[in-house]
XYZ file of C-alpha atoms in Angstrom:
658
model
C 76.635 65.161 74.148
C 79.957 63.323 74.117
C 82.306 64.165 76.972
C 85.443 62.661 75.447
C 87.858 65.582 74.936
C 89.287 66.375 71.561
C 93.056 66.235 71.267
C 94.295 69.856 71.370
C 95.214 71.068 67.891
C 98.583 72.469 68.953
C 101.304 71.126 71.246
C 101.392 72.573 74.738
C 103.226 71.973 77.996
C 100.851 71.713 80.930
C 103.598 72.612 83.391
C 102.806 76.249 82.485
C 99.147 76.037 83.442
C 99.526 77.920 86.750
C 101.228 80.833 85.018
C 98.771 80.771 82.104
C 95.847 81.111 84.521
C 97.644 83.329 87.023
C 95.219 85.690 88.779
C 92.286 83.401 87.980
C 93.364 80.592 90.319
C 94.464 79.924 93.901
C 96.876 77.353 95.266
C 99.141 77.412 92.229
C 101.168 74.512 93.609
C 98.181 72.252 92.866
C 98.067 73.323 89.211
C 100.361 71.279 87.010
C 100.471 68.374 84.576
C 97.310 66.284 84.795
C 94.990 69.148 85.752
C 93.130 69.244 82.422
C 92.489 65.513 82.673
C 90.752 66.078 86.007
C 88.123 68.273 84.312
C 87.301 65.377 82.019
C 87.428 62.754 84.778
C 85.107 64.675 87.106
C 82.708 65.442 84.266
C 82.663 61.776 83.276
C 82.044 60.580 86.841
C 79.190 63.072 87.349
C 77.450 62.065 84.102
C 78.051 58.329 84.550
C 80.551 57.750 81.755
C 83.479 57.376 84.156
C 83.716 54.678 86.788
C 86.555 55.633 89.133
C 86.547 58.764 91.319
C 88.956 61.327 89.811
C 92.313 62.348 91.256
C 92.329 64.849 94.092
C 94.246 68.074 94.648
C 94.754 68.974 91.014
C 93.489 72.396 90.148
C 92.681 73.952 93.521
C 89.163 75.491 93.396
C 88.913 74.797 89.673
C 85.130 74.486 90.047
C 85.047 78.305 89.926
C 85.567 78.105 86.169
C 82.148 76.458 85.769
C 80.112 79.053 83.866
C 83.064 81.468 83.945
C 85.520 80.176 81.339
C 84.849 83.314 79.309
C 87.551 84.968 81.426
C 90.129 82.475 80.149
C 88.895 82.954 76.585
C 89.329 86.723 76.879
C 92.916 86.366 78.056
C 93.686 83.769 75.391
C 92.577 86.226 72.694
C 94.695 89.118 74.006
C 97.869 90.166 72.195
C 100.168 90.314 75.251
C 100.064 86.601 76.151
C 103.255 84.674 75.423
C 102.875 81.816 72.935
C 103.621 78.985 75.368
C 101.025 80.317 77.823
C 98.416 80.916 75.133
C 98.851 77.306 73.985
C 97.904 76.099 77.467
C 94.906 78.454 77.653
C 93.598 77.258 74.294
C 94.157 73.631 75.292
C 92.099 74.216 78.432
C 89.262 75.750 76.404
C 89.465 72.806 73.988
C 89.087 70.317 76.831
C 86.462 72.343 78.680
C 84.225 72.563 75.600
C 83.868 68.763 75.657
C 82.919 68.504 79.346
C 79.443 68.818 80.860
C 80.623 72.035 82.540
C 80.300 73.862 79.194
C 76.684 72.757 78.646
C 74.172 75.312 80.053
C 71.449 72.655 80.349
C 73.717 70.440 82.460
C 74.991 73.387 84.524
C 71.405 74.193 85.487
C 71.418 70.947 87.501
C 74.771 71.581 89.194
C 75.842 73.173 92.431
C 79.084 73.439 94.403
C 79.856 73.814 98.070
C 81.619 72.414 101.137
C 81.105 69.091 102.893
C 82.599 67.135 105.785
C 83.539 63.652 104.648
C 81.983 60.816 106.637
C 84.916 58.609 105.652
C 88.139 60.155 104.371
C 88.618 57.168 102.076
C 85.300 57.825 100.281
C 85.310 61.053 98.305
C 82.554 60.497 95.747
C 79.039 59.088 95.606
C 76.739 58.270 92.699
C 73.160 56.993 92.525
C 70.139 57.257 90.248
C 69.442 60.833 91.460
C 72.912 62.081 90.557
C 76.504 62.244 91.791
C 78.724 64.235 94.144
C 82.526 64.511 93.936
C 84.740 65.992 96.676
C 87.579 67.730 94.853
C 89.936 68.841 97.623
C 89.894 70.573 100.977
C 91.708 71.692 104.100
C 89.843 69.688 106.735
C 86.486 69.936 108.439
C 83.912 72.670 109.027
C 83.836 75.717 106.799
C 87.287 74.835 105.470
C 86.242 71.299 104.583
C 86.086 69.516 101.241
C 85.015 71.411 98.132
C 82.511 69.439 96.071
C 80.617 69.547 92.787
C 77.173 67.954 92.461
C 75.103 67.029 89.411
C 71.431 66.116 89.836
C 69.898 63.670 87.374
C 66.690 62.959 89.321
C 64.143 64.911 91.335
C 65.841 64.493 94.712
C 69.226 65.648 95.919
C 71.804 62.911 95.353
C 73.498 61.287 98.306
C 76.793 62.872 99.300
C 79.852 61.219 100.878
C 79.412 63.363 103.992
C 77.511 66.244 105.573
C 77.070 69.292 103.334
C 77.823 72.462 105.326
C 77.615 75.126 102.601
C 76.402 75.403 99.019
C 76.634 77.856 96.152
C 74.989 77.755 92.728
C 77.023 77.666 89.540
C 76.076 79.975 86.644
C 73.671 78.051 84.413
C 73.527 80.596 81.617
C 76.615 82.353 80.386
C 78.897 83.031 77.473
C 80.913 79.800 77.607
C 78.909 77.333 75.542
C 80.683 74.540 73.647
C 80.210 76.228 70.270
C 81.590 79.578 71.438
C 84.565 77.977 73.128
C 85.432 76.000 70.009
C 84.889 79.077 67.831
C 87.246 81.374 69.748
C 89.921 78.676 69.946
C 89.701 78.230 66.167
C 89.871 81.998 65.535
C 92.894 82.572 67.773
C 94.763 79.672 66.160
C 93.819 80.829 62.681
C 94.139 84.634 62.982
C 96.344 85.128 66.020
C 95.300 87.333 68.944
C 92.710 90.068 68.489
C 94.093 93.517 67.508
C 94.731 95.976 70.338
C 92.877 99.302 70.415
C 94.277 101.995 72.748
C 91.138 104.071 72.323
C 89.061 101.233 73.764
C 91.170 101.285 76.939
C 90.590 105.042 77.235
C 86.830 104.519 76.957
C 86.957 101.797 79.600
C 88.844 104.150 81.940
C 86.250 106.877 81.409
C 83.333 104.514 82.041
C 84.747 102.983 85.235
C 86.966 105.583 86.895
C 89.955 103.255 86.596
C 93.312 104.664 85.630
C 94.275 104.364 81.988
C 96.752 101.638 82.917
C 94.261 99.753 85.066
C 91.664 99.884 82.304
C 94.172 98.632 79.721
C 95.089 95.656 81.882
C 91.443 94.860 82.521
C 90.726 94.952 78.792
C 93.650 92.550 78.303
C 92.227 89.952 80.700
C 94.079 91.139 83.847
C 97.678 90.053 83.352
C 98.787 89.112 86.853
C 102.212 89.119 88.490
C 101.620 87.197 91.703
C 103.851 84.318 92.746
C 106.891 85.937 91.129
C 105.699 85.771 87.515
C 106.881 88.633 85.324
C 104.567 91.463 84.363
C 104.028 92.917 80.919
C 107.047 92.872 78.670
C 108.517 96.023 77.149
C 106.913 95.346 73.759
C 103.451 94.832 75.282
C 103.788 98.059 77.293
C 104.790 99.888 74.133
C 101.681 98.653 72.297
C 99.504 99.707 75.230
C 101.263 103.064 75.550
C 102.287 102.464 79.174
C 105.482 103.197 81.048
C 106.745 100.463 83.336
C 105.772 102.474 86.426
C 102.268 102.979 85.021
C 101.890 99.275 84.249
C 103.021 98.359 87.768
C 100.568 100.852 89.263
C 97.791 99.390 87.098
C 98.631 95.873 88.259
C 98.403 97.020 91.878
C 95.139 98.810 91.141
C 93.514 95.525 90.095
C 95.307 93.421 92.714
C 92.539 93.946 95.265
C 90.120 91.992 93.052
C 89.776 88.498 94.446
C 89.877 85.462 92.191
C 86.117 84.921 92.299
C 85.510 88.610 91.511
C 87.842 88.482 88.513
C 86.138 85.429 87.054
C 82.639 86.831 87.633
C 83.669 90.178 86.156
C 85.000 88.772 82.870
C 82.837 85.662 82.502
C 80.309 87.100 80.043
C 81.958 90.106 78.393
C 82.919 88.467 75.088
C 80.528 88.854 72.120
C 78.121 86.065 71.227
C 80.041 85.794 67.965
C 83.716 85.829 69.010
C 84.684 86.816 65.477
C 83.601 90.392 66.255
C 86.772 90.842 68.327
C 88.785 90.933 65.087
C 86.494 93.459 63.351
C 86.808 97.253 63.445
C 85.184 98.517 66.632
C 85.276 95.070 68.208
C 87.604 96.074 71.028
C 85.572 99.216 71.687
C 82.391 97.137 72.043
C 84.307 94.777 74.348
C 85.371 97.741 76.490
C 81.757 98.868 76.817
C 80.654 95.402 77.978
C 83.519 95.184 80.490
C 82.627 98.653 81.765
C 79.033 97.571 82.304
C 80.163 94.466 84.179
C 82.556 96.556 86.289
C 79.824 99.039 87.226
C 77.514 96.212 88.308
C 80.179 94.628 90.475
C 82.365 97.504 91.672
C 80.413 100.687 91.000
C 82.018 103.707 89.359
C 85.116 105.186 90.914
C 85.447 108.972 90.964
C 87.373 110.418 88.049
C 90.964 111.196 89.004
C 93.320 113.122 86.681
C 96.188 111.102 85.235
C 98.578 113.748 86.588
C 97.294 113.028 90.099
C 97.721 109.288 89.622
C 101.297 109.921 88.510
C 102.015 111.797 91.745
C 100.381 109.024 93.779
C 102.533 106.405 92.036
C 105.666 108.171 93.317
C 104.604 107.511 96.904
C 104.950 103.747 97.067
C 102.697 102.106 99.643
C 102.535 98.322 99.767
C 99.144 98.433 101.462
C 97.078 100.061 98.722
C 97.456 100.832 95.031
C 97.925 104.504 94.049
C 94.585 104.652 92.220
C 92.794 103.133 95.219
C 94.343 105.724 97.562
C 93.180 108.502 95.253
C 89.684 107.022 95.085
C 89.377 107.101 98.884
C 90.124 110.831 99.047
C 88.202 111.749 95.887
C 84.977 110.166 97.172
C 85.352 109.265 100.866
C 81.627 108.672 101.341
C 81.906 105.726 98.930
C 84.561 103.947 101.042
C 82.766 101.505 103.415
C 85.618 101.549 105.930
C 85.035 105.283 106.390
C 81.268 105.143 106.662
C 80.614 101.946 108.651
C 81.982 101.017 112.059
C 84.013 97.798 111.718
C 83.497 94.704 113.855
C 86.783 94.534 115.765
C 85.748 92.149 118.520
C 88.629 89.821 119.246
C 88.693 86.300 117.864
C 91.257 83.494 117.848
C 94.458 84.132 115.902
C 95.303 80.757 114.367
C 99.000 81.672 114.106
C 99.873 83.071 117.540
C 97.062 81.442 119.474
C 96.124 84.822 120.945
C 93.390 87.198 119.862
C 93.100 89.504 116.883
C 90.540 92.004 115.575
C 89.480 89.978 112.514
C 89.458 90.908 108.854
C 87.388 94.078 109.301
C 89.742 95.310 111.992
C 92.783 94.530 109.860
C 91.362 96.370 106.848
C 90.403 99.383 108.959
C 93.931 99.569 110.423
C 95.279 99.406 106.888
C 93.128 102.360 105.841
C 94.095 104.350 108.950
C 97.797 103.957 108.142
C 97.308 104.720 104.438
C 95.337 107.908 105.112
C 97.754 109.169 107.750
C 100.707 108.621 105.421
C 98.987 110.038 102.340
C 97.550 113.268 103.760
C 100.998 114.895 103.708
C 101.650 114.414 99.995
C 98.029 114.891 98.914
C 97.977 118.262 100.681
C 101.462 119.331 99.610
C 101.973 117.963 96.101
C 98.546 118.285 94.496
C 97.283 121.652 93.263
C 94.378 123.653 94.623
C 91.155 122.362 93.035
C 92.372 118.784 92.590
C 89.512 116.395 93.507
C 91.777 114.173 95.614
C 93.162 117.111 97.615
C 89.682 118.574 97.984
C 88.529 115.368 99.698
C 91.058 115.492 102.564
C 88.787 117.316 105.075
C 85.882 114.890 104.629
C 88.201 111.872 104.700
C 89.793 113.022 107.966
C 86.407 113.817 109.501
C 84.945 110.398 108.646
C 88.026 108.632 109.970
C 87.802 110.593 113.214
C 84.157 109.553 113.539
C 85.094 105.891 113.211
C 87.846 106.307 115.816
C 85.333 107.834 118.234
C 83.196 104.692 118.306
C 83.452 103.276 121.866
C 83.637 99.672 120.689
C 86.479 100.069 118.171
C 89.668 98.164 119.064
C 93.056 98.895 117.492
C 96.280 96.959 117.860
C 98.868 98.806 119.943
C 101.884 96.598 119.097
C 103.205 95.904 122.585
C 106.314 93.959 121.584
C 108.081 95.052 124.765
C 105.781 92.676 126.663
C 107.032 89.542 124.887
C 106.973 86.541 127.198
C 104.619 88.146 129.716
C 101.367 86.495 130.815
C 98.126 88.192 131.727
C 98.599 87.097 135.338
C 101.933 88.919 135.424
C 100.502 92.047 133.819
C 97.262 92.248 135.815
C 98.701 94.240 138.783
C 99.652 97.015 136.382
C 96.038 97.450 135.264
C 94.015 98.185 138.429
C 90.366 97.190 138.208
C 90.840 95.210 135.005
C 88.456 92.330 134.292
C 88.540 89.540 131.704
C 87.635 90.755 128.216
C 83.990 89.821 127.679
C 83.133 90.981 124.170
C 84.960 88.383 122.064
C 83.402 87.271 118.791
C 84.291 83.674 119.737
C 85.821 81.966 122.787
C 89.507 82.848 123.108
C 92.116 80.219 123.874
C 94.134 82.245 126.407
C 93.491 84.626 129.345
C 92.671 88.300 128.767
C 92.326 91.526 130.716
C 90.312 94.676 130.000
C 90.535 97.950 131.946
C 88.017 99.749 129.728
C 90.664 101.335 127.509
C 93.289 98.613 127.121
C 92.643 94.965 126.258
C 95.478 92.446 126.588
C 95.156 88.985 125.052
C 97.747 86.446 126.143
C 99.548 84.702 123.293
C 100.719 81.139 122.794
C 104.220 79.811 122.197
C 106.403 80.004 119.110
C 108.237 77.063 117.505
C 111.126 77.439 119.958
C 108.773 77.092 122.904
C 108.983 80.780 123.853
C 105.850 82.737 124.650
C 104.902 85.292 122.008
C 104.186 88.925 122.885
C 100.605 89.350 124.077
C 98.154 91.192 121.905
C 97.706 94.731 123.233
C 94.674 96.633 121.973
C 93.102 99.947 122.856
C 89.826 101.759 122.295
C 90.711 105.070 120.621
C 87.285 106.426 121.520
C 88.301 106.251 125.198
C 91.891 107.382 124.816
C 92.698 110.732 126.432
C 94.721 112.139 129.335
C 93.647 109.846 132.186
C 95.717 107.301 134.102
C 94.644 104.435 131.833
C 95.959 106.337 128.819
C 99.306 106.889 130.546
C 99.558 103.161 131.296
C 98.883 102.422 127.629
C 101.612 104.827 126.499
C 104.075 103.084 128.821
C 103.683 99.665 127.148
C 103.145 100.624 123.497
C 105.987 100.605 120.995
C 106.545 104.284 120.290
C 107.476 103.884 116.632
C 105.003 102.588 114.072
C 102.215 102.300 116.615
C 98.588 102.810 115.732
C 98.388 104.916 118.873
C 100.832 107.346 117.229
C 98.611 107.427 114.135
C 95.548 108.220 116.246
C 97.383 111.034 118.006
C 98.541 112.442 114.696
C 95.104 112.249 113.098
C 93.610 114.143 116.040
C 96.562 116.492 116.441
C 97.101 120.154 115.543
C 99.105 119.459 112.357
C 96.235 117.587 110.744
C 93.799 120.229 111.962
C 95.916 122.948 110.334
C 96.181 121.005 107.056
C 92.412 120.537 106.982
C 91.980 124.248 107.689
C 94.288 125.277 104.855
C 92.412 123.113 102.344
C 88.963 124.088 103.619
C 89.748 127.811 103.462
C 90.937 127.554 99.866
C 94.034 129.529 100.793
C 95.666 129.010 97.384
C 94.687 130.269 93.930
C 93.333 127.608 91.553
C 96.169 125.387 90.371
C 98.559 126.707 93.016
C 100.715 124.475 95.213
C 101.251 124.716 98.957
C 104.877 123.771 98.276
C 105.376 127.162 96.593
C 106.255 129.485 99.492
C 105.341 132.507 97.373
C 101.749 131.321 97.821
C 101.803 129.595 101.221
C 104.426 131.600 103.150
C 104.990 134.964 101.394
C 106.201 136.631 104.613
C 108.991 134.076 104.923
C 109.977 134.677 101.299
C 110.268 138.389 102.049
C 112.454 137.637 105.077
C 114.710 135.450 102.944
C 115.035 138.169 100.289
C 115.974 140.756 102.900
C 118.510 138.510 104.616
C 120.218 137.024 101.541
C 119.905 139.770 98.974
C 118.660 137.369 96.262
C 115.530 137.880 94.177
C 112.081 136.365 94.793
C 112.567 133.238 92.695
C 115.962 132.476 94.240
C 114.563 132.965 97.747
C 111.685 130.641 96.830
C 113.995 127.865 95.649
C 116.248 128.272 98.697
C 113.291 127.816 101.052
C 112.159 124.763 99.118
C 115.626 123.195 99.360
C 115.646 123.975 103.075
C 112.214 122.569 103.899
C 110.774 120.099 101.386
C 111.518 116.400 101.965
C 112.099 115.601 98.276
C 112.779 118.794 96.275
C 113.683 117.084 93.000
C 114.204 119.209 89.906
C 111.050 117.851 88.287
C 108.900 118.577 91.314
C 110.283 122.094 91.758
C 109.515 122.941 88.137
C 105.989 121.601 88.570
C 105.322 123.452 91.831
C 106.782 126.761 90.597
C 105.747 126.444 86.933
C 109.306 127.020 85.798
C 110.981 125.950 82.590
C 114.243 123.996 82.872
C 116.168 127.034 81.589
C 114.674 129.375 84.182
C 115.252 126.800 86.929
C 118.963 126.599 86.031
C 119.237 130.371 86.027
C 117.750 130.560 89.530
C 120.139 127.845 90.750
C 123.072 129.880 89.441
C 121.987 132.803 91.597
C 122.002 130.624 94.736
C 125.400 129.154 93.883
C 126.867 132.627 93.384
C 125.416 133.715 96.733
C 127.090 130.744 98.431
C 123.774 129.333 99.689
C 123.942 125.990 97.865
C 126.517 123.728 96.263
C 126.322 121.812 92.984
C 126.873 118.061 93.126
C 125.715 114.639 91.832
C 124.287 112.346 94.514
C 122.504 108.966 94.142
C 118.690 108.994 94.201
C 118.598 112.761 94.802
C 116.882 113.820 91.563
C 118.526 117.241 91.797
C 121.879 118.917 91.345
C 121.781 121.581 94.105
C 122.249 120.882 97.796
C 122.574 122.675 101.092
C 126.164 122.776 102.364
C 126.940 120.106 104.970
C 126.615 116.388 105.527
C 124.355 114.041 103.563
C 122.493 110.842 104.472
C 121.486 108.223 101.924
C 118.091 106.678 101.271
C 116.477 103.761 99.471
C 113.317 102.874 97.562
C 111.080 103.786 100.486
C 112.934 106.605 102.249
C 114.488 109.583 100.417
C 118.073 110.753 100.892
C 118.537 114.264 102.243
C 120.805 116.701 103.996
C 121.624 115.599 107.549
C 120.415 118.949 108.833
C 117.047 118.521 107.119
C 116.598 115.042 108.643
C 116.545 116.726 112.035
C 114.070 119.343 110.847
C 111.636 116.680 109.565
C 112.004 114.286 112.499
C 113.592 111.578 110.361
C 115.400 108.700 112.047
C 118.935 108.203 110.722
C 120.910 105.012 111.342
C 124.405 104.542 109.956
C 124.172 107.581 107.670
C 120.953 106.302 106.112
C 117.376 107.552 106.361
C 115.267 104.897 108.119
C 111.865 106.528 108.573
C 109.355 108.502 106.572
C 109.683 112.302 106.719
C 106.611 114.159 107.956
C 106.371 117.729 106.718
C 103.072 118.807 108.278
C 101.528 122.203 107.443
C 103.887 123.950 105.026
C 103.540 127.623 106.048
C 104.835 126.650 109.474
C 107.477 124.318 108.004
C 108.899 127.047 105.768
C 109.029 129.432 108.727
C 110.679 126.824 110.969
C 113.207 125.866 108.293
C 114.140 129.509 107.797
C 114.607 130.097 111.529
C 116.675 126.905 111.981
C 118.650 127.157 108.720
C 122.299 126.105 108.867
C 124.921 128.835 108.793
């Protein structure tokens, strides 16, 4: 076949290539004008039609598109793509169709991998058995030069260095030259394929994704990394998504790595691309994507859309709302809850000290997410909800992981900045050097059986960083070592505080309430008529108001965010009834009417008020004290923790302001 590319049929500006392929590529700074030419140059050098080695560092890791360009074709056919980006995508498919990378017979003789160059000036080699081209790289070892190889003989061709790792490229696949040319022609002739909302619903049902996540997957995973804008208002309208839903869907798919995205969508298009424009074409596409998702990711537990909406209100940068719900709905499916992580220390390339590695980092992330989410899952989801029902098992599995004697968690000892292990050693009697590292550490360490300290290097100003302080939660208790740990750990935001909370009486009481099924089906713990009826009776007797007014008063006293919408949901009230109840409280002098930023309600307890922001809710100053919230400069600066609600309602009633 000829490998001379056809001139793209429509004008395009290659400066948009990084945005056009966003979510399918890495190192976007290396994607720009001249990238498409590299595909042709490398293909020509490998097949012998090109003489000079191609340019380097254009299109970082572009070899991943070999056998996987179907993902680009799917996005190029989707309605939401802006014209200037679609033009680049179609131009890429045009060029790719004329390279050897689109030919399944040629791909069968290819492989990719990593090599260490013998001579940095020589990046390619070609002989009668084939050719090897080093595309780019970060240095030596496992982060060395990425290469592509094409065999034309029976032996492996000579490489310009030592090959340290290899991976096959997909020989068979959707992206043949004819199919690539066909879909490019159809998109240019007919425009993007028609959108089918029903297909997105089917995809959600088949995968367990949210409706928004499924819609974005069906659309080729529009991505918003690197500051690029998300779906426009018109695209969201066509999909039937609110902006908050679209953002939650984007976060839901954000955990998919680039290689996973390309593998997932590589072969989902029909053999005849024209079927995408026929009735039922999008539905058939959804079925194929669902099958690919199940092979790669499994099936997530079904979570009600109403539950996902509640989860989306509790913004957490560490995990998407749908992913948080999936953990609680099926905790046995979450590997971080069922398998002890490898947290042996290894070298931290940034600080020079030690760290617990990727598994340790991901486990810490889950620990923080679960501890933060239990409060709202327990309080704001109704009895019988699958996510709420999973809290006891989730907590139990997390406690089991924390009990493992080898688990290390970061303790955030910033107060020790500048200190060396030699200086700290007298404070840890009997401590020895840490001997269980996954690789040799660059700086001294100490280990007293509970606490591990790893000395850090120096920052850019020449000042020594804070040492890494770690502890084994399985050995944490009430002994002298535990008291020493508490003396050096940052009290706020520490993983030690999370461990104490997870093992503490509040979590035990929450688990008990859910396990006992203390509420009627569909009932909310935030409704004191159901969770604290004795306190409601006390409030009626003391204030002289009726049951509904006493209920609302207790909710305004105790709940961290008693917005009008939430109150109506918890109590199953209509707006008219809610306003009538508020009027009773105003007449009794128990609340005042007002308009306050970010409050989401019009009734407030008398007294001072502190503001909030996107992450922390505003509230009455009195209530901040009740919920243990830190206030700085008349602004909430920490997350409120409600704990078990029967006790909170009782405590709020006892401590209520005059």
